[in-house]
Coordinates of C-alpha atoms and ligand atoms in Angstrom, one line a residue:
X153 CA -29.3 -8.0 0.5
X154 CA -26.0 -6.5 1.6
X155 CA -23.1 -6.0 -0.7
X156 CA -20.3 -8.4 -1.4
X157 CA -16.7 -7.4 -2.1
X158 CA -13.9 -9.4 -3.6
X159 CA -10.4 -8.4 -2.5
X160 CA -7.3 -9.7 -4.2
X161 CA -4.2 -9.2 -2.0
X162 CA -6.4 -9.7 1.1
X163 CA -3.4 -11.0 3.0
X164 CA -1.4 -7.9 2.5
X165 CA -1.4 -4.6 4.5
X166 CA -4.1 -2.8 2.6
X167 CA -6.2 -6.0 2.0
X168 CA -6.4 -6.7 5.7
X169 CA -7.4 -3.1 6.6
X170 CA -9.8 -2.9 3.8
X171 CA -11.5 -6.2 4.8
X172 CA -11.9 -4.9 8.3
X173 CA -13.3 -1.6 7.0
X174 CA -15.9 -3.3 4.8
X175 CA -16.9 -5.9 7.4
X176 CA -17.6 -3.0 9.8
X177 CA -20.0 -1.7 7.2
X178 CA -21.9 -5.0 6.8
X179 CA -20.2 -5.9 3.5
X180 CA -19.6 -9.6 2.9
X181 CA -15.9 -10.0 2.1
X182 CA -14.3 -12.7 -0.1
X183 CA -10.6 -12.7 -0.7
X184 CA -8.3 -14.3 -3.3
X185 CA -5.4 -16.1 -1.6
X186 CA -2.6 -17.8 -3.5
X187 CA -1.4 -21.2 -2.4
X188 CA 1.5 -21.2 0.0
X189 CA 3.4 -23.9 1.9
X190 CA 3.1 -21.6 4.9
X191 CA -0.6 -20.7 4.7
X192 CA -0.9 -19.9 8.4
X193 CA 1.8 -17.3 8.1
X194 CA 0.1 -15.8 5.1
X195 CA -3.0 -15.0 7.2
X196 CA -1.0 -13.2 9.9
X197 CA -2.4 -9.8 9.2
X198 CA -6.0 -11.0 9.1
X199 CA -5.2 -12.7 12.4
X200 CA -3.7 -9.5 13.9
X201 CA -7.0 -7.7 13.2
X202 CA -9.0 -10.7 14.4
X203 CA -11.0 -11.1 11.2
X204 CA -9.7 -14.3 9.6
X205 CA -12.9 -16.2 10.4
X206 CA -15.1 -13.4 9.0
X207 CA -13.9 -13.5 5.4
X208 CA -14.4 -16.1 2.8
X209 CA -11.1 -17.2 1.2
X210 CA -10.9 -18.3 -2.4
X211 CA -7.8 -20.0 -3.8
X212 CA -6.3 -18.3 -6.8
X213 CA -3.5 -16.3 -8.3
X214 CA -3.8 -13.1 -10.3
X215 CA -1.3 -14.3 -12.9
X216 CA -3.8 -17.1 -13.8
X217 CA -6.8 -15.8 -15.7
X218 CA -8.8 -18.9 -15.1
X219 CA -8.5 -18.6 -11.4
X220 CA -9.4 -14.9 -11.6
X221 CA -12.6 -15.7 -13.6
X222 CA -13.5 -18.5 -11.2
X223 CA -13.0 -16.2 -8.1
X224 CA -15.2 -13.6 -9.6
X225 CA -17.8 -16.2 -10.5
X226 CA -17.8 -17.7 -7.0
X227 CA -17.9 -14.4 -5.2
X228 CA -20.3 -12.6 -7.5
X229 CA -19.1 -9.3 -6.0
X230 CA -20.6 -5.8 -6.2
X231 CA -17.1 -4.4 -5.7
X232 CA -13.7 -5.7 -6.7
X233 CA -10.6 -4.4 -5.1
X234 CA -7.5 -5.7 -7.0
X235 CA -4.9 -5.1 -4.4
X236 CA -2.6 -8.0 -5.2
X237 CA 0.8 -7.1 -6.5
X238 CA 4.5 -7.6 -6.2
X239 CA 4.5 -4.3 -4.3
X240 CA 8.2 -3.8 -3.4
X241 CA 10.1 -1.4 -5.6
X242 CA 13.5 -2.8 -4.5
X243 CA 12.6 -6.3 -5.5
X244 CA 11.3 -5.1 -8.8
X245 CA 14.9 -4.3 -10.0
X246 CA 15.9 -8.0 -9.2
X247 CA 12.6 -9.5 -10.6
X248 CA 11.4 -7.2 -13.3
X249 CA 9.6 -9.9 -15.4
X250 CA 7.8 -11.3 -12.4
X251 CA 6.8 -7.7 -11.4
X252 CA 5.5 -7.0 -14.9
X253 CA 3.5 -10.3 -14.8
X254 CA 1.9 -9.8 -11.4
X255 CA 1.7 -6.1 -11.0
X256 CA 1.0 -5.2 -14.6
X257 CA -0.6 -8.2 -16.3
X258 CA -2.3 -9.3 -13.1
X259 CA -4.4 -6.2 -13.3
X260 CA -5.4 -7.0 -16.9
X261 CA -6.4 -10.5 -15.8
X262 CA -8.7 -9.1 -13.1
X263 CA -10.1 -6.6 -15.5
X264 CA -10.8 -9.3 -18.0
X265 CA -12.3 -11.5 -15.3
X266 CA -14.6 -8.6 -14.4
X267 CA -15.6 -7.9 -17.9
X268 CA -16.3 -11.6 -18.7
X269 CA -17.9 -12.8 -15.4
X270 CA -19.3 -9.8 -13.6
X271 CA -19.3 -6.7 -15.8
X272 CA -21.5 -4.6 -13.5
X273 CA -19.1 -5.0 -10.6
X274 CA -17.3 -1.8 -9.6
X275 CA -13.5 -2.2 -9.9
X276 CA -10.7 -0.5 -7.9
X277 CA -7.1 -0.7 -9.1
X278 CA -4.4 0.7 -6.8
X279 CA -1.7 2.4 -8.8
X280 CA 1.1 4.3 -7.3
X281 CA 3.0 7.6 -6.8
X282 CA 6.0 5.6 -8.1
X283 CA 4.5 6.3 -11.6
X284 CA 5.6 9.9 -11.1
X285 CA 9.2 8.7 -10.4
X286 CA 11.4 11.5 -11.7
X287 CA 8.9 14.1 -10.7
X288 CA 7.8 16.6 -13.4
X289 CA 6.1 18.9 -10.9
X290 CA 6.8 19.9 -7.3
X291 CA 3.4 18.6 -6.2
X292 CA 2.0 15.6 -8.1
X293 CA -1.7 15.5 -9.0
X294 CA -3.8 13.6 -11.5
X295 CA -2.6 15.8 -14.3
X296 CA 1.1 15.5 -13.6
X297 CA 3.0 13.6 -16.4
X298 CA 4.3 10.2 -15.4
X299 CA 8.1 9.2 -15.4
X300 CA 8.5 5.8 -13.7
X301 CA 11.9 5.0 -12.4
X302 CA 11.6 1.3 -11.6
X303 CA 10.1 -1.9 -13.1
X304 CA 7.4 -1.6 -10.4
X305 CA 6.5 2.0 -11.4
X306 CA 6.4 0.9 -15.1
X307 CA 4.2 -2.1 -14.3
X308 CA 1.8 0.1 -12.3
X309 CA 1.7 2.6 -15.2
X310 CA 0.5 -0.3 -17.4
X311 CA -2.1 -1.2 -14.8
X312 CA -3.2 2.4 -14.7
X313 CA -3.8 2.8 -18.4
X314 CA -5.5 -0.6 -18.7
X315 CA -7.9 0.5 -16.0
X316 CA -8.6 3.7 -17.8
X317 CA -8.9 1.7 -21.1
X318 CA -11.5 -0.8 -19.6
X319 CA -13.5 2.2 -18.4
X320 CA -13.5 3.9 -21.7
X321 CA -13.7 0.9 -24.0
X322 CA -15.8 -1.6 -22.1
X323 CA -17.8 0.7 -19.8
X324 CA -16.5 -1.0 -16.7
X325 CA -16.9 1.1 -13.5
X326 CA -13.1 1.1 -13.0
X327 CA -11.1 3.6 -11.0
X328 CA -7.4 4.0 -10.5
X329 CA -6.3 5.3 -7.1
X330 CA -2.9 6.9 -7.4
X331 CA -1.8 6.2 -3.9
X332 CA 1.2 7.7 -2.3
X333 CA 3.1 5.6 0.3
X334 CA 1.0 4.5 3.2
X335 CA 2.2 2.6 6.2
X336 CA 1.0 0.9 9.4
X337 CA 2.0 -1.7 11.9
X338 CA 1.0 -4.2 9.2
X339 CA 3.5 -2.8 6.6
X340 CA 5.9 -5.4 5.2
X341 CA 9.2 -5.4 7.1
X342 CA 11.2 -4.8 3.8
X343 CA 9.7 -1.3 3.5
X344 CA 11.9 1.5 5.1
X345 CA 9.4 2.7 7.7
X346 CA 8.7 -0.7 9.2
X347 CA 12.4 -1.7 8.9
X348 CA 13.1 1.4 11.0
X349 CA 10.4 1.0 13.6
X350 CA 11.2 -2.7 14.0
X351 CA 14.9 -1.8 14.5
X352 CA 13.9 0.9 17.0
X353 CA 12.0 -1.6 19.0
X354 CA 14.8 -4.2 19.0
X355 CA 17.5 -1.6 19.8
X356 CA 15.4 -0.1 22.6
X357 CA 14.9 -3.6 24.1
X358 CA 18.6 -4.4 23.9
X359 CA 18.2 -7.0 21.1
X360 CA 20.2 -5.2 18.5
X361 CA 22.5 -2.2 18.2
X362 CA 22.4 -1.0 14.6
X363 CA 20.3 -1.0 11.5
X364 CA 21.6 -0.7 7.9
X365 CA 19.8 1.7 5.6
X366 CA 20.3 3.0 2.1
X367 CA 19.5 6.5 0.9
X368 CA 18.5 8.7 3.8
X369 CA 17.9 11.8 1.7
X370 CA 14.9 10.4 -0.2
X371 CA 11.6 11.9 0.8
X372 CA 8.2 10.4 0.8
X373 CA 4.6 11.5 1.4
X374 CA 3.6 9.0 4.0
X375 CA 0.0 8.4 5.2
X376 CA -1.7 5.7 7.3
X377 CA -3.1 2.7 5.5
X378 CA -6.3 2.8 7.5
X379 CA -7.1 6.2 6.0
X380 CA -6.2 5.1 2.5
X381 CA -8.5 2.0 2.4
X382 CA -11.4 4.4 3.1
X383 CA -10.4 6.4 0.0
X384 CA -10.5 3.2 -2.1
X385 CA -14.0 2.5 -0.9
X386 CA -15.2 6.1 -1.5
X387 CA -14.0 5.8 -5.1
X388 CA -16.4 2.9 -5.7
X389 CA -19.3 4.7 -4.0
X390 CA -19.3 7.4 -6.7
X391 CA -21.7 7.3 -9.6
X392 CA -18.9 8.0 -12.1
X393 CA -15.6 6.1 -12.0
X394 CA -12.4 8.3 -12.1
X395 CA -8.8 8.4 -11.1
X396 CA -7.7 10.1 -7.9
X397 CA -4.4 11.0 -6.2
X398 CA -4.5 10.0 -2.5
X399 CA -1.8 11.7 -0.4
X400 CA -1.2 13.7 2.8
X401 CA 0.5 16.7 1.1
X402 CA 3.5 16.5 3.5
X403 CA 6.9 15.1 2.6
X404 CA 9.5 13.8 5.0
X405 CA 13.0 12.4 4.5
X406 CA 14.1 9.0 5.7
X407 CA 16.5 10.8 8.0
X408 CA 13.7 12.8 9.5
X409 CA 11.6 9.6 9.9
X410 CA 14.6 8.0 11.8
X411 CA 14.8 11.1 14.0
X412 CA 11.1 10.8 14.9
X413 CA 11.1 7.0 15.4
X414 CA 14.3 6.8 17.5
X415 CA 13.4 10.0 19.3
X416 CA 10.1 8.6 20.4
X417 CA 11.9 6.0 22.6
X418 CA 14.6 8.4 23.7
X419 CA 17.4 7.3 21.4
X420 CA 19.6 9.3 19.0
X421 CA 19.3 7.7 15.6
X422 CA 22.8 8.8 14.6
X423 CA 24.2 6.3 17.1
X424 CA 22.3 3.4 15.6
X425 CA 21.8 3.9 11.8
X426 CA 24.6 2.9 9.4
X427 CA 24.4 3.6 5.7
X428 CA 25.1 0.7 3.4
X429 CA 25.7 1.6 -0.2
X430 CA 24.4 -1.8 -1.3
X431 CA 20.9 -0.7 -0.2
X432 CA 20.9 2.2 -2.7
X433 CA 18.7 1.6 -5.7
X434 CA 19.9 1.6 -9.4
X435 CA 17.5 4.6 -10.0
X436 CA 16.0 6.5 -7.1
X437 CA 12.8 8.4 -6.7
X438 CA 14.2 11.3 -4.7
X439 CA 11.0 13.1 -3.5
X440 CA 7.3 12.5 -3.7
X441 CA 4.7 15.0 -2.6
X442 CA 1.0 14.5 -3.5
X443 CA -1.8 16.9 -4.1
X444 CA -5.1 15.2 -3.2
X445 CA -7.3 18.2 -3.8
X446 CA -9.6 16.3 -6.2
X447 CA -10.2 13.5 -3.7
X448 CA -11.0 16.1 -1.0
X449 CA -13.4 17.9 -3.3
X450 CA -15.2 15.0 -4.9
X451 CA -14.8 12.2 -2.4
X452 CA -14.7 14.3 0.8
X453 CA -11.6 12.4 1.7
X454 CA -8.8 13.8 4.0
X455 CA -6.3 11.8 6.0
X456 CA -7.0 11.5 9.7
X457 CA -3.7 10.2 11.1
X458 CA -0.7 12.5 11.3
X459 CA 2.8 11.2 10.6
X460 CA 3.6 11.6 14.3
X461 CA 0.6 9.3 15.2
X462 CA 1.7 6.8 12.5
X463 CA 5.3 6.6 13.8
X464 CA 4.3 6.1 17.4
X465 CA 1.6 3.5 16.5
X466 CA 4.2 1.6 14.5
X467 CA 6.9 1.7 17.1
X468 CA 4.5 0.7 19.9
X469 CA 3.3 -2.3 17.8
X470 CA 6.9 -3.4 17.1
X471 CA 7.8 -3.1 20.8
X472 CA 4.8 -5.3 21.6
X473 CA 5.9 -7.8 18.9
X474 CA 9.3 -8.0 20.5
X475 CA 7.8 -8.5 24.0
X476 CA 8.3 -5.0 25.5
X477 CA 6.8 -1.6 26.0
X478 CA 8.1 1.9 26.3
X479 CA 6.3 4.8 27.9
X480 CA 7.4 8.2 26.5
X481 CA 7.3 10.5 29.5
X482 CA 8.1 13.6 27.4
X483 CA 5.3 16.1 27.2
X484 CA 3.3 15.7 23.9
Ligands
NDP615 P1 1.4 -6.0 0.2 O1 2.7 -6.3 -0.4 O2 1.3 -5.9 1.7 O3 0.3 -7.1 -0.3 C1 0.4 -7.6 -1.6 C2 -0.7 -8.7 -1.7 O4 -0.7 -9.2 -3.0 C3 -0.5 -9.9 -0.7 O5 -1.7 -10.3 -0.2 C4 0.1 -10.9 -1.6 O6 -0.1 -12.2 -1.2 C5 -0.7 -10.6 -2.9 N1 -0.1 -11.2 -4.1 C6 1.1 -11.1 -4.6 N2 1.3 -11.8 -5.7 C7 0.1 -12.4 -5.9 C8 -0.4 -13.2 -6.9 N3 0.4 -13.6 -8.0 N4 -1.7 -13.7 -6.9 C9 -2.5 -13.3 -5.9 N5 -2.0 -12.5 -4.8 C10 -0.8 -12.1 -4.9 O7 0.9 -4.6 -0.5 P2 0.1 -3.4 0.1 O8 -1.1 -4.0 0.9 O9 0.9 -2.4 0.8 O10 -0.5 -2.7 -1.2 C11 -1.7 -3.1 -1.8 C12 -1.7 -2.6 -3.2 O11 -1.5 -1.2 -3.3 C13 -0.6 -3.2 -4.1 O12 -1.1 -3.3 -5.4 C14 0.5 -2.1 -4.0 O13 1.3 -2.2 -5.1 C15 -0.4 -0.9 -4.0 N6 0.2 0.3 -3.5 C16 0.7 0.3 -2.2 C17 1.2 1.4 -1.6 C18 1.7 1.4 -0.2 O14 2.4 2.4 0.1 N7 1.4 0.5 0.6 C19 1.3 2.7 -2.4 C20 0.8 2.6 -3.8 C21 0.2 1.5 -4.2 P3 0.9 -13.0 -0.2 O15 0.5 -12.7 1.2 O16 0.7 -14.5 -0.6 O17 2.3 -12.6 -0.5
GDP616 P1 8.9 2.9 -2.0 O1 8.7 4.3 -1.9 O2 7.7 2.1 -2.4 O3 10.2 2.4 -2.7 O4 9.0 2.4 -0.4 P2 10.3 2.0 0.5 O5 9.9 2.1 1.9 O6 10.8 0.6 0.0 O7 11.4 3.0 0.2 C1 11.2 4.4 0.4 C2 12.6 5.1 0.3 O8 13.4 4.7 1.3 C3 13.3 4.8 -1.0 O9 13.7 6.1 -1.6 C4 14.5 4.0 -0.6 O10 15.6 4.2 -1.4 C5 14.7 4.6 0.8 N1 15.5 3.6 1.6 C6 16.6 3.9 2.3 N2 17.1 2.9 3.0 C7 16.2 1.9 2.7 C8 16.1 0.5 3.2 O11 17.0 0.0 3.9 N3 15.1 -0.2 2.7 C9 14.1 0.3 1.9 N4 13.1 -0.4 1.5 N5 14.1 1.6 1.5 C10 15.2 2.4 1.9

């Protein structure tokens, strides 16, 4: 009998790539999906990857313990990936209680559902580099102290410690993956990378002239989501559960990202980007730079995609979405 995995957040960026990754390895995939009046739109990422028909969808919401338990009972999974979250830092300042409920307590609901209904299942919880916030070390590893700077970061910190707690108190094979930012053509359009690549495509195709951005000086350690879902899976293949930083070890400012994305289609970003003070955050995470040495040593994980490849893949996908293409004739 092959393995079965349950993914909460299967309709999100990582959920879709993880489902694809597991299906390619012969794993049966079930996904928790919350009710929506626009359920077709909710499946857009699974449709983009052409796998909607290959996964079993189970109705439920991670803020509702009873539906978490029912989903685990129905799927009887060997592996549980709790990817569901209110995942946008910006929105967490406007909706701190909802973020605490979904991103923090939602993790506890899924841990409880696992403990009650399927205690031998292996459990993966994505936590976040946002937990490092006001960074306490130039490169952040598993031993760097946390200092979250947003309701999202604080909610993830709660999820992180509950995951550790269920491992230590209840013997659940639970791992927390401290993932640094990871992007792809399936990234939500509210995140800065996708906002930029979408704007580049529209501007290149003559459908827009400008894009409004906030703090261009912030720097992020950006990887490709496809590489990061492999790291999640590797964590659950280990005999011992543990916590791992997953990052590329390279940090880039928003300004530099603009330069790369606009430059790829032959545009000068300075002519198209306008700074809007309203888009600055009440508290900023200025710079993130991860040290994934432990993941490399224990999991054998390293990122495959470079930032340059990520940027061009995202811009190309957005050009396609907007009905155009662009061939960069400059030498590689
Ligand atoms: P997305 O925002 O793309 O996806 C979030 C998913 O959670 C969606 O499927 C969404 O469903 C679902 N969801 C939200 N609320 C609920 C709820 N109450 N009940 C059930 N499902 C819900 O996030 P990503 O795929 O980018 O990230 C996956 C996980 O990894 C998240 O936990 C995120 O916080 C974390 N993470 C992500 C990083 C990144 O850079 N991408 C970095 C570090 C951590 P719907 O489609 O209905 O909205
Ligand atoms: P985050 O790292 O999870 O908050 O990912 P985001 O992509 O939302 O933001 C990354 C960085 O880009 C943060 O420092 C933001 O302040 C900065 N940024 C600058 N302009 C924008 C913008 O217009 N939208 C978003 N989302 N972020 C922006």
